[in-house]
PDB file of C-alpha atoms in Angstrom:
ATOM      1  CA  UNK A   1     -75.632  56.738 -63.535  1.00 41.00           C
ATOM      2  CA  UNK A   2     -72.391  55.568 -65.152  1.00 42.00           C
ATOM      3  CA  UNK A   3     -70.472  58.307 -63.432  1.00 45.00           C
ATOM      4  CA  UNK A   4     -72.022  57.399 -60.082  1.00 46.00           C
ATOM      5  CA  UNK A   5     -71.120  53.712 -60.380  1.00 48.00           C
ATOM      6  CA  UNK A   6     -67.630  54.463 -61.702  1.00 52.00           C
ATOM      7  CA  UNK A   7     -66.643  56.742 -58.773  1.00 53.00           C
ATOM      8  CA  UNK A   8     -66.652  54.075 -56.076  1.00 54.00           C
ATOM      9  CA  UNK A   9     -64.735  51.689 -58.341  1.00 55.00           C
ATOM     10  CA  UNK A  10     -62.110  54.403 -58.918  1.00 56.00           C
ATOM     11  CA  UNK A  11     -61.830  55.051 -55.157  1.00 61.00           C
ATOM     12  CA  UNK A  12     -61.535  51.319 -54.447  1.00 62.00           C
ATOM     13  CA  UNK A  13     -58.808  51.039 -57.044  1.00 72.00           C
ATOM     14  CA  UNK A  14     -56.947  53.939 -55.456  1.00 80.00           C
ATOM     15  CA  UNK A  15     -57.115  52.323 -51.992  1.00 79.00           C
ATOM     16  CA  UNK A  16     -55.907  49.010 -53.406  1.00 78.00           C
ATOM     17  CA  UNK A  17     -52.987  50.773 -55.060  1.00 83.00           C
ATOM     18  CA  UNK A  18     -52.058  52.477 -51.749  1.00 83.00           C
ATOM     19  CA  UNK A  19     -52.247  49.129 -49.922  1.00 82.00           C
ATOM     20  CA  UNK A  20     -49.871  47.486 -52.394  1.00 82.00           C
ATOM     21  CA  UNK A  21     -47.571  50.554 -52.352  1.00 85.00           C
ATOM     22  CA  UNK A  22     -47.333  50.531 -48.546  1.00 83.00           C
ATOM     23  CA  UNK A  23     -46.485  46.824 -48.552  1.00 82.00           C
ATOM     24  CA  UNK A  24     -43.866  47.353 -51.221  1.00 84.00           C
ATOM     25  CA  UNK A  25     -42.277  50.317 -49.417  1.00 88.00           C
ATOM     26  CA  UNK A  26     -42.170  48.538 -46.057  1.00 84.00           C
ATOM     27  CA  UNK A  27     -40.747  45.415 -47.680  1.00 84.00           C
ATOM     28  CA  UNK A  28     -38.095  47.560 -49.380  1.00 88.00           C
ATOM     29  CA  UNK A  29     -37.239  49.380 -46.146  1.00 90.00           C
ATOM     30  CA  UNK A  30     -35.028  46.458 -45.123  1.00 90.00           C
ATOM     31  CA  UNK A  31     -33.115  46.899 -48.393  1.00 90.00           C
ATOM     32  CA  UNK A  32     -32.710  50.643 -47.695  1.00 92.00           C
ATOM     33  CA  UNK A  33     -31.454  49.872 -44.172  1.00 94.00           C
ATOM     34  CA  UNK A  34     -28.943  47.357 -45.529  1.00 92.00           C
ATOM     35  CA  UNK A  35     -27.588  49.917 -48.003  1.00 93.00           C
ATOM     36  CA  UNK A  36     -27.492  52.710 -45.447  1.00 94.00           C
ATOM     37  CA  UNK A  37     -25.451  50.832 -42.837  1.00 94.00           C
ATOM     38  CA  UNK A  38     -22.642  50.522 -45.379  1.00 93.00           C
ATOM     39  CA  UNK A  39     -21.703  54.148 -44.660  1.00 93.00           C
ATOM     40  CA  UNK A  40     -23.658  55.053 -41.523  1.00 94.00           C
ATOM     41  CA  UNK A  41     -23.880  53.660 -38.010  1.00 94.00           C
ATOM     42  CA  UNK A  42     -27.239  52.211 -36.858  1.00 95.00           C
ATOM     43  CA  UNK A  43     -27.878  55.343 -34.759  1.00 95.00           C
ATOM     44  CA  UNK A  44     -27.191  57.601 -37.720  1.00 95.00           C
ATOM     45  CA  UNK A  45     -29.544  55.574 -39.912  1.00 95.00           C
ATOM     46  CA  UNK A  46     -32.299  55.878 -37.342  1.00 95.00           C
ATOM     47  CA  UNK A  47     -31.678  59.614 -36.956  1.00 95.00           C
ATOM     48  CA  UNK A  48     -31.995  60.167 -40.681  1.00 94.00           C
ATOM     49  CA  UNK A  49     -35.082  57.980 -40.898  1.00 93.00           C
ATOM     50  CA  UNK A  50     -36.941  59.568 -38.019  1.00 95.00           C
ATOM     51  CA  UNK A  51     -35.927  63.117 -38.935  1.00 94.00           C
ATOM     52  CA  UNK A  52     -37.233  62.650 -42.474  1.00 93.00           C
ATOM     53  CA  UNK A  53     -40.482  61.043 -41.323  1.00 93.00           C
ATOM     54  CA  UNK A  54     -41.051  63.678 -38.646  1.00 94.00           C
ATOM     55  CA  UNK A  55     -40.480  66.554 -41.035  1.00 94.00           C
ATOM     56  CA  UNK A  56     -42.864  65.157 -43.612  1.00 92.00           C
ATOM     57  CA  UNK A  57     -45.614  64.350 -41.085  1.00 93.00           C
ATOM     58  CA  UNK A  58     -45.195  67.842 -39.548  1.00 94.00           C
ATOM     59  CA  UNK A  59     -45.707  69.264 -43.037  1.00 93.00           C
ATOM     60  CA  UNK A  60     -48.883  67.165 -43.459  1.00 91.00           C
ATOM     61  CA  UNK A  61     -50.130  68.333 -40.026  1.00 93.00           C
ATOM     62  CA  UNK A  62     -49.597  71.937 -41.131  1.00 95.00           C
ATOM     63  CA  UNK A  63     -51.188  71.594 -44.569  1.00 94.00           C
ATOM     64  CA  UNK A  64     -54.245  69.730 -43.229  1.00 92.00           C
ATOM     65  CA  UNK A  65     -54.498  72.099 -40.240  1.00 92.00           C
ATOM     66  CA  UNK A  66     -54.568  69.337 -37.682  1.00 92.00           C
ATOM     67  CA  UNK A  67     -54.071  70.200 -34.030  1.00 91.00           C
ATOM     68  CA  UNK A  68     -51.033  68.772 -32.281  1.00 93.00           C
ATOM     69  CA  UNK A  69     -51.700  66.775 -29.092  1.00 90.00           C
ATOM     70  CA  UNK A  70     -51.723  68.754 -25.866  1.00 89.00           C
ATOM     71  CA  UNK A  71     -50.996  67.935 -22.249  1.00 89.00           C
ATOM     72  CA  UNK A  72     -47.929  66.649 -20.433  1.00 92.00           C
ATOM     73  CA  UNK A  73     -49.371  63.178 -19.836  1.00 90.00           C
ATOM     74  CA  UNK A  74     -50.287  62.828 -23.508  1.00 90.00           C
ATOM     75  CA  UNK A  75     -46.800  63.708 -24.592  1.00 93.00           C
ATOM     76  CA  UNK A  76     -45.243  61.336 -22.067  1.00 93.00           C
ATOM     77  CA  UNK A  77     -47.292  58.546 -23.675  1.00 91.00           C
ATOM     78  CA  UNK A  78     -46.184  59.713 -27.148  1.00 92.00           C
ATOM     79  CA  UNK A  79     -42.525  59.651 -26.109  1.00 95.00           C
ATOM     80  CA  UNK A  80     -42.976  56.148 -24.711  1.00 93.00           C
ATOM     81  CA  UNK A  81     -44.555  55.081 -28.002  1.00 89.00           C
ATOM     82  CA  UNK A  82     -41.800  56.815 -29.936  1.00 92.00           C
ATOM     83  CA  UNK A  83     -39.194  54.792 -28.069  1.00 95.00           C
ATOM     84  CA  UNK A  84     -41.064  51.476 -28.241  1.00 92.00           C
ATOM     85  CA  UNK A  85     -42.287  51.695 -31.865  1.00 86.00           C
ATOM     86  CA  UNK A  86     -39.507  53.772 -33.468  1.00 90.00           C
ATOM     87  CA  UNK A  87     -36.219  54.297 -31.687  1.00 94.00           C
ATOM     88  CA  UNK A  88     -35.648  50.859 -30.161  1.00 95.00           C
ATOM     89  CA  UNK A  89     -36.845  48.619 -33.027  1.00 93.00           C
ATOM     90  CA  UNK A  90     -35.239  50.785 -35.702  1.00 94.00           C
ATOM     91  CA  UNK A  91     -31.922  50.639 -33.847  1.00 96.00           C
ATOM     92  CA  UNK A  92     -32.145  46.841 -33.477  1.00 96.00           C
ATOM     93  CA  UNK A  93     -33.089  46.284 -37.119  1.00 95.00           C
ATOM     94  CA  UNK A  94     -30.335  48.645 -38.282  1.00 95.00           C
ATOM     95  CA  UNK A  95     -27.735  46.870 -36.126  1.00 94.00           C
ATOM     96  CA  UNK A  96     -28.950  43.479 -37.395  1.00 93.00           C
ATOM     97  CA  UNK A  97     -28.637  44.715 -40.977  1.00 92.00           C
ATOM     98  CA  UNK A  98     -24.833  44.782 -40.550  1.00 91.00           C
ATOM     99  CA  UNK A  99     -24.847  41.001 -40.092  1.00 89.00           C
ATOM    100  CA  UNK A 100     -27.985  39.611 -41.783  1.00 86.00           C
ATOM    101  CA  UNK A 101     -29.394  39.661 -45.347  1.00 85.00           C
ATOM    102  CA  UNK A 102     -32.185  42.200 -45.654  1.00 85.00           C
ATOM    103  CA  UNK A 103     -34.569  39.408 -46.683  1.00 81.00           C
ATOM    104  CA  UNK A 104     -34.024  37.545 -43.437  1.00 82.00           C
ATOM    105  CA  UNK A 105     -34.775  40.671 -41.406  1.00 85.00           C
ATOM    106  CA  UNK A 106     -38.026  41.149 -43.325  1.00 83.00           C
ATOM    107  CA  UNK A 107     -39.000  37.543 -42.494  1.00 80.00           C
ATOM    108  CA  UNK A 108     -38.465  38.193 -38.763  1.00 82.00           C
ATOM    109  CA  UNK A 109     -40.572  41.333 -39.085  1.00 82.00           C
ATOM    110  CA  UNK A 110     -43.525  39.091 -39.976  1.00 77.00           C
ATOM    111  CA  UNK A 111     -43.496  37.843 -36.306  1.00 77.00           C
ATOM    112  CA  UNK A 112     -44.808  41.249 -35.143  1.00 78.00           C
ATOM    113  CA  UNK A 113     -48.486  40.230 -34.934  1.00 74.00           C
ATOM    114  CA  UNK A 114     -47.581  37.164 -32.908  1.00 76.00           C
ATOM    115  CA  UNK A 115     -45.437  39.248 -30.501  1.00 79.00           C
ATOM    116  CA  UNK A 116     -48.304  41.711 -30.202  1.00 76.00           C
ATOM    117  CA  UNK A 117     -50.769  38.920 -29.431  1.00 76.00           C
ATOM    118  CA  UNK A 118     -48.562  37.362 -26.707  1.00 79.00           C
ATOM    119  CA  UNK A 119     -47.975  40.714 -25.000  1.00 81.00           C
ATOM    120  CA  UNK A 120     -51.620  41.724 -25.260  1.00 77.00           C
ATOM    121  CA  UNK A 121     -52.623  38.442 -23.587  1.00 76.00           C
ATOM    122  CA  UNK A 122     -50.367  39.277 -20.666  1.00 77.00           C
ATOM    123  CA  UNK A 123     -51.246  42.980 -20.355  1.00 76.00           C
ATOM    124  CA  UNK A 124     -54.794  43.602 -21.596  1.00 70.00           C
ATOM    125  CA  UNK A 125     -57.550  42.116 -19.390  1.00 67.00           C
ATOM    126  CA  UNK A 126     -59.991  41.731 -22.282  1.00 64.00           C
ATOM    127  CA  UNK A 127     -57.604  39.462 -24.188  1.00 64.00           C
ATOM    128  CA  UNK A 128     -58.183  35.755 -23.781  1.00 69.00           C
ATOM    129  CA  UNK A 129     -56.079  32.772 -24.750  1.00 64.00           C
ATOM    130  CA  UNK A 130     -58.169  30.567 -27.085  1.00 70.00           C
ATOM    131  CA  UNK A 131     -57.407  27.320 -28.841  1.00 72.00           C
ATOM    132  CA  UNK A 132     -56.912  29.250 -32.085  1.00 72.00           C
ATOM    133  CA  UNK A 133     -54.408  31.656 -30.537  1.00 68.00           C
ATOM    134  CA  UNK A 134     -52.583  28.784 -28.804  1.00 72.00           C
ATOM    135  CA  UNK A 135     -52.308  26.953 -32.141  1.00 73.00           C
ATOM    136  CA  UNK A 136     -51.080  30.182 -33.774  1.00 70.00           C
ATOM    137  CA  UNK A 137     -48.304  30.627 -31.190  1.00 69.00           C
ATOM    138  CA  UNK A 138     -47.224  27.022 -31.607  1.00 74.00           C
ATOM    139  CA  UNK A 139     -47.121  27.305 -35.405  1.00 75.00           C
ATOM    140  CA  UNK A 140     -45.284  30.642 -35.334  1.00 70.00           C
ATOM    141  CA  UNK A 141     -42.793  29.381 -32.731  1.00 71.00           C
ATOM    142  CA  UNK A 142     -42.002  26.423 -34.977  1.00 76.00           C
ATOM    143  CA  UNK A 143     -41.432  28.851 -37.886  1.00 75.00           C
ATOM    144  CA  UNK A 144     -39.120  31.032 -35.849  1.00 68.00           C
ATOM    145  CA  UNK A 145     -37.074  28.021 -34.730  1.00 71.00           C
ATOM    146  CA  UNK A 146     -36.822  26.954 -38.363  1.00 74.00           C
ATOM    147  CA  UNK A 147     -35.669  30.396 -39.486  1.00 69.00           C
ATOM    148  CA  UNK A 148     -33.036  30.453 -36.681  1.00 64.00           C
ATOM    149  CA  UNK A 149     -31.706  27.109 -37.945  1.00 67.00           C
ATOM    150  CA  UNK A 150     -30.671  25.426 -34.652  1.00 60.00           C
ATOM    151  CA  UNK A 151     -28.465  22.968 -36.536  1.00 58.00           C
ATOM    152  CA  UNK A 152     -26.235  25.932 -37.388  1.00 59.00           C
ATOM    153  CA  UNK A 153     -26.070  27.127 -33.799  1.00 53.00           C
ATOM    154  CA  UNK A 154     -22.413  26.348 -33.226  1.00 52.00           C
ATOM    155  CA  UNK A 155     -21.392  28.063 -36.462  1.00 56.00           C
ATOM    156  CA  UNK A 156     -23.525  31.127 -35.705  1.00 55.00           C
ATOM    157  CA  UNK A 157     -22.009  31.459 -32.228  1.00 51.00           C
ATOM    158  CA  UNK A 158     -18.668  32.213 -33.888  1.00 54.00           C
ATOM    159  CA  UNK A 159     -20.005  35.449 -35.377  1.00 60.00           C
ATOM    160  CA  UNK A 160     -22.740  37.993 -34.787  1.00 61.00           C
ATOM    161  CA  UNK A 161     -25.330  36.227 -36.945  1.00 78.00           C
ATOM    162  CA  UNK A 162     -27.189  34.625 -34.025  1.00 79.00           C
ATOM    163  CA  UNK A 163     -27.174  37.867 -32.037  1.00 86.00           C
ATOM    164  CA  UNK A 164     -28.491  39.699 -35.092  1.00 89.00           C
ATOM    165  CA  UNK A 165     -31.396  37.261 -35.359  1.00 86.00           C
ATOM    166  CA  UNK A 166     -32.245  37.777 -31.716  1.00 89.00           C
ATOM    167  CA  UNK A 167     -31.991  41.542 -32.277  1.00 93.00           C
ATOM    168  CA  UNK A 168     -34.701  41.249 -34.978  1.00 91.00           C
ATOM    169  CA  UNK A 169     -36.936  39.307 -32.532  1.00 89.00           C
ATOM    170  CA  UNK A 170     -36.194  42.034 -29.950  1.00 93.00           C
ATOM    171  CA  UNK A 171     -37.353  44.641 -32.485  1.00 92.00           C
ATOM    172  CA  UNK A 172     -40.655  42.860 -33.124  1.00 88.00           C
ATOM    173  CA  UNK A 173     -41.122  42.484 -29.361  1.00 90.00           C
ATOM    174  CA  UNK A 174     -40.755  46.264 -29.120  1.00 91.00           C
ATOM    175  CA  UNK A 175     -43.421  46.632 -31.798  1.00 85.00           C
ATOM    176  CA  UNK A 176     -45.682  44.311 -29.820  1.00 83.00           C
ATOM    177  CA  UNK A 177     -45.145  46.362 -26.653  1.00 87.00           C
ATOM    178  CA  UNK A 178     -45.770  49.575 -28.567  1.00 84.00           C
ATOM    179  CA  UNK A 179     -48.987  48.379 -30.216  1.00 78.00           C
ATOM    180  CA  UNK A 180     -50.309  47.103 -26.852  1.00 81.00           C
ATOM    181  CA  UNK A 181     -49.278  50.363 -25.131  1.00 82.00           C
ATOM    182  CA  UNK A 182     -51.123  52.320 -27.783  1.00 77.00           C
ATOM    183  CA  UNK A 183     -54.302  50.250 -27.351  1.00 74.00           C
ATOM    184  CA  UNK A 184     -54.195  50.650 -23.586  1.00 76.00           C
ATOM    185  CA  UNK A 185     -53.476  54.345 -23.264  1.00 74.00           C
ATOM    186  CA  UNK A 186     -54.842  55.922 -26.454  1.00 68.00           C
ATOM    187  CA  UNK A 187     -58.184  54.202 -26.857  1.00 65.00           C
ATOM    188  CA  UNK A 188     -59.997  57.055 -25.024  1.00 65.00           C
ATOM    189  CA  UNK A 189     -58.379  59.838 -27.026  1.00 72.00           C
ATOM    190  CA  UNK A 190     -59.945  61.422 -30.078  1.00 78.00           C
ATOM    191  CA  UNK A 191     -56.729  62.042 -32.002  1.00 81.00           C
ATOM    192  CA  UNK A 192     -56.688  60.483 -35.452  1.00 81.00           C
ATOM    193  CA  UNK A 193     -53.944  58.078 -36.575  1.00 75.00           C
ATOM    194  CA  UNK A 194     -51.966  60.673 -38.494  1.00 84.00           C
ATOM    195  CA  UNK A 195     -51.835  63.007 -35.474  1.00 88.00           C
ATOM    196  CA  UNK A 196     -50.677  60.204 -33.190  1.00 84.00           C
ATOM    197  CA  UNK A 197     -48.078  59.110 -35.701  1.00 85.00           C
ATOM    198  CA  UNK A 198     -46.755  62.635 -36.103  1.00 91.00           C
ATOM    199  CA  UNK A 199     -46.489  62.942 -32.364  1.00 91.00           C
ATOM    200  CA  UNK A 200     -44.770  59.611 -31.735  1.00 89.00           C
ATOM    201  CA  UNK A 201     -42.383  59.913 -34.694  1.00 92.00           C
ATOM    202  CA  UNK A 202     -41.528  63.484 -33.768  1.00 94.00           C
ATOM    203  CA  UNK A 203     -40.904  62.383 -30.163  1.00 95.00           C
ATOM    204  CA  UNK A 204     -38.758  59.515 -31.393  1.00 95.00           C
ATOM    205  CA  UNK A 205     -36.758  61.883 -33.568  1.00 96.00           C
ATOM    206  CA  UNK A 206     -36.029  64.060 -30.520  1.00 96.00           C
ATOM    207  CA  UNK A 207     -34.938  61.030 -28.484  1.00 96.00           C
ATOM    208  CA  UNK A 208     -32.531  59.707 -31.138  1.00 96.00           C
ATOM    209  CA  UNK A 209     -31.232  63.275 -31.725  1.00 96.00           C
ATOM    210  CA  UNK A 210     -30.300  63.344 -28.033  1.00 95.00           C
ATOM    211  CA  UNK A 211     -28.703  59.879 -28.151  1.00 94.00           C
ATOM    212  CA  UNK A 212     -26.840  60.242 -31.476  1.00 92.00           C
ATOM    213  CA  UNK A 213     -23.941  62.348 -30.103  1.00 91.00           C
ATOM    214  CA  UNK A 214     -23.248  59.516 -27.648  1.00 91.00           C
ATOM    215  CA  UNK A 215     -23.999  56.334 -29.658  1.00 91.00           C
ATOM    216  CA  UNK A 216     -23.681  57.626 -33.227  1.00 86.00           C
ATOM    217  CA  UNK A 217     -20.263  59.260 -33.381  1.00 85.00           C
ATOM    218  CA  UNK A 218     -18.872  56.902 -36.052  1.00 88.00           C
ATOM    219  CA  UNK A 219     -17.350  58.366 -39.219  1.00 89.00           C
ATOM    220  CA  UNK A 220     -19.869  59.109 -41.987  1.00 89.00           C
ATOM    221  CA  UNK A 221     -19.140  57.755 -45.472  1.00 90.00           C
ATOM    222  CA  UNK A 222     -21.936  58.932 -47.750  1.00 89.00           C
ATOM    223  CA  UNK A 223     -22.615  57.810 -51.300  1.00 92.00           C
ATOM    224  CA  UNK A 224     -25.542  58.569 -53.629  1.00 93.00           C
ATOM    225  CA  UNK A 225     -27.052  55.189 -52.859  1.00 92.00           C
ATOM    226  CA  UNK A 226     -26.902  55.785 -49.097  1.00 94.00           C
ATOM    227  CA  UNK A 227     -28.354  59.287 -49.373  1.00 94.00           C
ATOM    228  CA  UNK A 228     -31.214  58.015 -51.551  1.00 93.00           C
ATOM    229  CA  UNK A 229     -31.838  55.117 -49.115  1.00 93.00           C
ATOM    230  CA  UNK A 230     -32.112  57.487 -46.142  1.00 94.00           C
ATOM    231  CA  UNK A 231     -34.477  59.822 -48.003  1.00 93.00           C
ATOM    232  CA  UNK A 232     -36.704  56.964 -49.081  1.00 92.00           C
ATOM    233  CA  UNK A 233     -36.544  55.338 -45.713  1.00 92.00           C
ATOM    234  CA  UNK A 234     -37.504  58.542 -43.884  1.00 91.00           C
ATOM    235  CA  UNK A 235     -39.825  60.469 -46.176  1.00 89.00           C
ATOM    236  CA  UNK A 236     -41.472  57.513 -47.908  1.00 90.00           C
ATOM    237  CA  UNK A 237     -41.145  54.581 -45.512  1.00 87.00           C
ATOM    238  CA  UNK A 238     -41.806  56.520 -42.305  1.00 85.00           C
ATOM    239  CA  UNK A 239     -43.945  59.315 -43.755  1.00 83.00           C
ATOM    240  CA  UNK A 240     -45.917  58.804 -46.987  1.00 84.00           C
ATOM    241  CA  UNK A 241     -46.445  55.052 -46.473  1.00 83.00           C
ATOM    242  CA  UNK A 242     -48.079  55.712 -43.137  1.00 75.00           C
ATOM    243  CA  UNK A 243     -50.500  58.150 -44.791  1.00 77.00           C
ATOM    244  CA  UNK A 244     -51.304  55.454 -47.380  1.00 82.00           C
ATOM    245  CA  UNK A 245     -51.851  52.888 -44.632  1.00 75.00           C
ATOM    246  CA  UNK A 246     -54.140  55.280 -42.725  1.00 72.00           C
ATOM    247  CA  UNK A 247     -56.267  55.689 -45.835  1.00 75.00           C
ATOM    248  CA  UNK A 248     -56.494  51.916 -46.198  1.00 77.00           C
ATOM    249  CA  UNK A 249     -57.558  51.535 -42.539  1.00 67.00           C
ATOM    250  CA  UNK A 250     -60.276  54.177 -43.018  1.00 66.00           C
ATOM    251  CA  UNK A 251     -61.575  52.442 -46.165  1.00 73.00           C
ATOM    252  CA  UNK A 252     -61.182  48.759 -45.335  1.00 69.00           C
ATOM    253  CA  UNK A 253     -60.947  48.624 -41.515  1.00 60.00           C
ATOM    254  CA  UNK A 254     -58.009  47.743 -39.313  1.00 53.00           C
ATOM    255  CA  UNK A 255     -58.347  43.939 -39.572  1.00 50.00           C
ATOM    256  CA  UNK A 256     -58.179  43.750 -43.356  1.00 56.00           C
ATOM    257  CA  UNK A 257     -55.534  46.512 -43.542  1.00 62.00           C
ATOM    258  CA  UNK A 258     -53.288  44.546 -41.142  1.00 61.00           C
ATOM    259  CA  UNK A 259     -52.828  41.859 -43.811  1.00 63.00           C
ATOM    260  CA  UNK A 260     -50.161  44.111 -45.299  1.00 71.00           C
ATOM    261  CA  UNK A 261     -47.830  42.349 -42.856  1.00 67.00           C
ATOM    262  CA  UNK A 262     -48.130  39.203 -44.934  1.00 68.00           C
ATOM    263  CA  UNK A 263     -46.767  40.898 -48.034  1.00 73.00           C
ATOM    264  CA  UNK A 264     -43.725  42.756 -46.664  1.00 77.00           C
ATOM    265  CA  UNK A 265     -41.517  39.614 -46.287  1.00 76.00           C
ATOM    266  CA  UNK A 266     -42.189  38.730 -49.924  1.00 75.00           C
ATOM    267  CA  UNK A 267     -40.983  42.116 -51.133  1.00 74.00           C
ATOM    268  CA  UNK A 268     -38.033  42.101 -48.709  1.00 78.00           C
ATOM    269  CA  UNK A 269     -36.754  38.707 -49.796  1.00 77.00           C
ATOM    270  CA  UNK A 270     -37.233  39.344 -53.544  1.00 77.00           C
ATOM    271  CA  UNK A 271     -35.551  42.768 -53.433  1.00 77.00           C
ATOM    272  CA  UNK A 272     -32.654  41.426 -51.390  1.00 78.00           C
ATOM    273  CA  UNK A 273     -32.038  38.658 -53.900  1.00 78.00           C
ATOM    274  CA  UNK A 274     -32.429  40.901 -56.991  1.00 79.00           C
ATOM    275  CA  UNK A 275     -30.656  44.057 -55.876  1.00 80.00           C
ATOM    276  CA  UNK A 276     -28.063  42.803 -53.352  1.00 75.00           C
ATOM    277  CA  UNK A 277     -27.670  39.226 -54.675  1.00 77.00           C
ATOM    278  CA  UNK A 278     -28.414  37.911 -51.221  1.00 72.00           C
ATOM    279  CA  UNK A 279     -28.603  34.164 -50.664  1.00 73.00           C
ATOM    280  CA  UNK A 280     -31.645  33.051 -48.683  1.00 72.00           C
ATOM    281  CA  UNK A 281     -31.521  29.550 -47.217  1.00 74.00           C
ATOM    282  CA  UNK A 282     -34.382  27.119 -47.619  1.00 72.00           C
ATOM    283  CA  UNK A 283     -35.119  27.053 -43.916  1.00 71.00           C
ATOM    284  CA  UNK A 284     -35.566  30.853 -43.839  1.00 70.00           C
ATOM    285  CA  UNK A 285     -38.154  30.772 -46.613  1.00 75.00           C
ATOM    286  CA  UNK A 286     -39.999  27.772 -45.221  1.00 79.00           C
ATOM    287  CA  UNK A 287     -39.798  29.122 -41.664  1.00 74.00           C
ATOM    288  CA  UNK A 288     -41.050  32.539 -42.773  1.00 72.00           C
ATOM    289  CA  UNK A 289     -43.979  30.871 -44.538  1.00 77.00           C
ATOM    290  CA  UNK A 290     -44.844  29.005 -41.349  1.00 77.00           C
ATOM    291  CA  UNK A 291     -44.716  32.229 -39.325  1.00 71.00           C
ATOM    292  CA  UNK A 292     -47.204  33.838 -41.771  1.00 70.00           C
ATOM    293  CA  UNK A 293     -49.450  30.795 -41.453  1.00 74.00           C
ATOM    294  CA  UNK A 294     -49.365  31.251 -37.681  1.00 71.00           C
ATOM    295  CA  UNK A 295     -50.414  34.884 -38.096  1.00 65.00           C
ATOM    296  CA  UNK A 296     -53.250  33.849 -40.408  1.00 66.00           C
ATOM    297  CA  UNK A 297     -54.459  31.301 -37.839  1.00 70.00           C
ATOM    298  CA  UNK A 298     -54.250  33.875 -34.991  1.00 63.00           C
ATOM    299  CA  UNK A 299     -56.545  36.251 -36.885  1.00 58.00           C
ATOM    300  CA  UNK A 300     -58.993  33.512 -37.865  1.00 62.00           C
ATOM    301  CA  UNK A 301     -58.161  33.867 -41.546  1.00 56.00           C
ATOM    302  CA  UNK A 302     -57.049  30.280 -41.897  1.00 58.00           C
ATOM    303  CA  UNK A 303     -59.439  27.691 -40.600  1.00 59.00           C
ATOM    304  CA  UNK A 304     -59.474  23.928 -40.879  1.00 52.00           C
ATOM    305  CA  UNK A 305     -63.035  22.771 -41.122  1.00 55.00           C
ATOM    306  CA  UNK A 306     -63.895  19.329 -39.857  1.00 50.00           C
ATOM    307  CA  UNK A 307     -65.019  16.903 -42.547  1.00 50.00           C
ATOM    308  CA  UNK A 308     -68.733  16.915 -43.220  1.00 52.00           C
ATOM    309  CA  UNK A 309     -70.262  13.510 -42.404  1.00 52.00           C
ATOM    310  CA  UNK A 310     -71.879  11.753 -45.317  1.00 49.00           C
ATOM    311  CA  UNK A 311     -74.721   9.341 -45.013  1.00 49.00           C
ATOM    312  CA  UNK A 312     -74.019   6.175 -46.997  1.00 44.00           C
ATOM    313  CA  UNK A 313     -76.874   5.184 -49.240  1.00 40.00           C
ATOM    314  CA  UNK A 314     -78.087   1.579 -48.942  1.00 41.00           C
TER     315      UNK A 314
END
């Protein structure tokens, strides 16, 4: 009996470790991007990232004997997802990394669930705007404004900082479009998450490979740190971490697994401060916290209960 009761506990511990590992890797991905753009252009960073992820996922597909998706229409959808969820946001985040601390980019990444919710409300008929979702959008919008720091607007207009912040928001909007697109066009398919990921990341790798000769012709200045960052960003951040996350979804369900989004800004900010000695302003930390609160409200994980009436005794 001891062995029987110990096995589920061991499996649960393994899933928990994979959950934390995925959050840590995705939080660290902004650090890897920041290091990589020191010697590579944004397009070259994305090419290395998607090529590494595609190769690893293709290997997993081969080893596990999964069948690749078939049909022209299916692959057109996968290419659209590859552009929306890989090529476009990766390019925007990589460009922003040239002008923003990695920790700030990770804070903006936390707006992804809010962007997804807003787009889903506009596109998916079954989505409805409730008081909770309205409150979530208001809270998150306030957090975004605080992170942007409107009192620094004139100073930011003199450099690319403001544009970089909007690029991050553009990247999370792409994620929102991609997630909504996936829900709308892939809900009837029987492909598992790993197969869909291998298809969309492979398609994204082909797209950026075609674009790189045009938009990624900058000189390459490699260093050991840059090479290691690209390997980790591609193989681990775009490959292994997704497999971890798929295991968490299978064990815990999509709703609980999605809470990994709350942890990535923490890792991104801490790593940026410790490794790159980045300075994070008070408004960016407070604003990021407010954004996370908005996400918690939108998913019903943060509720304010009305006070319970008490009968006064005579």
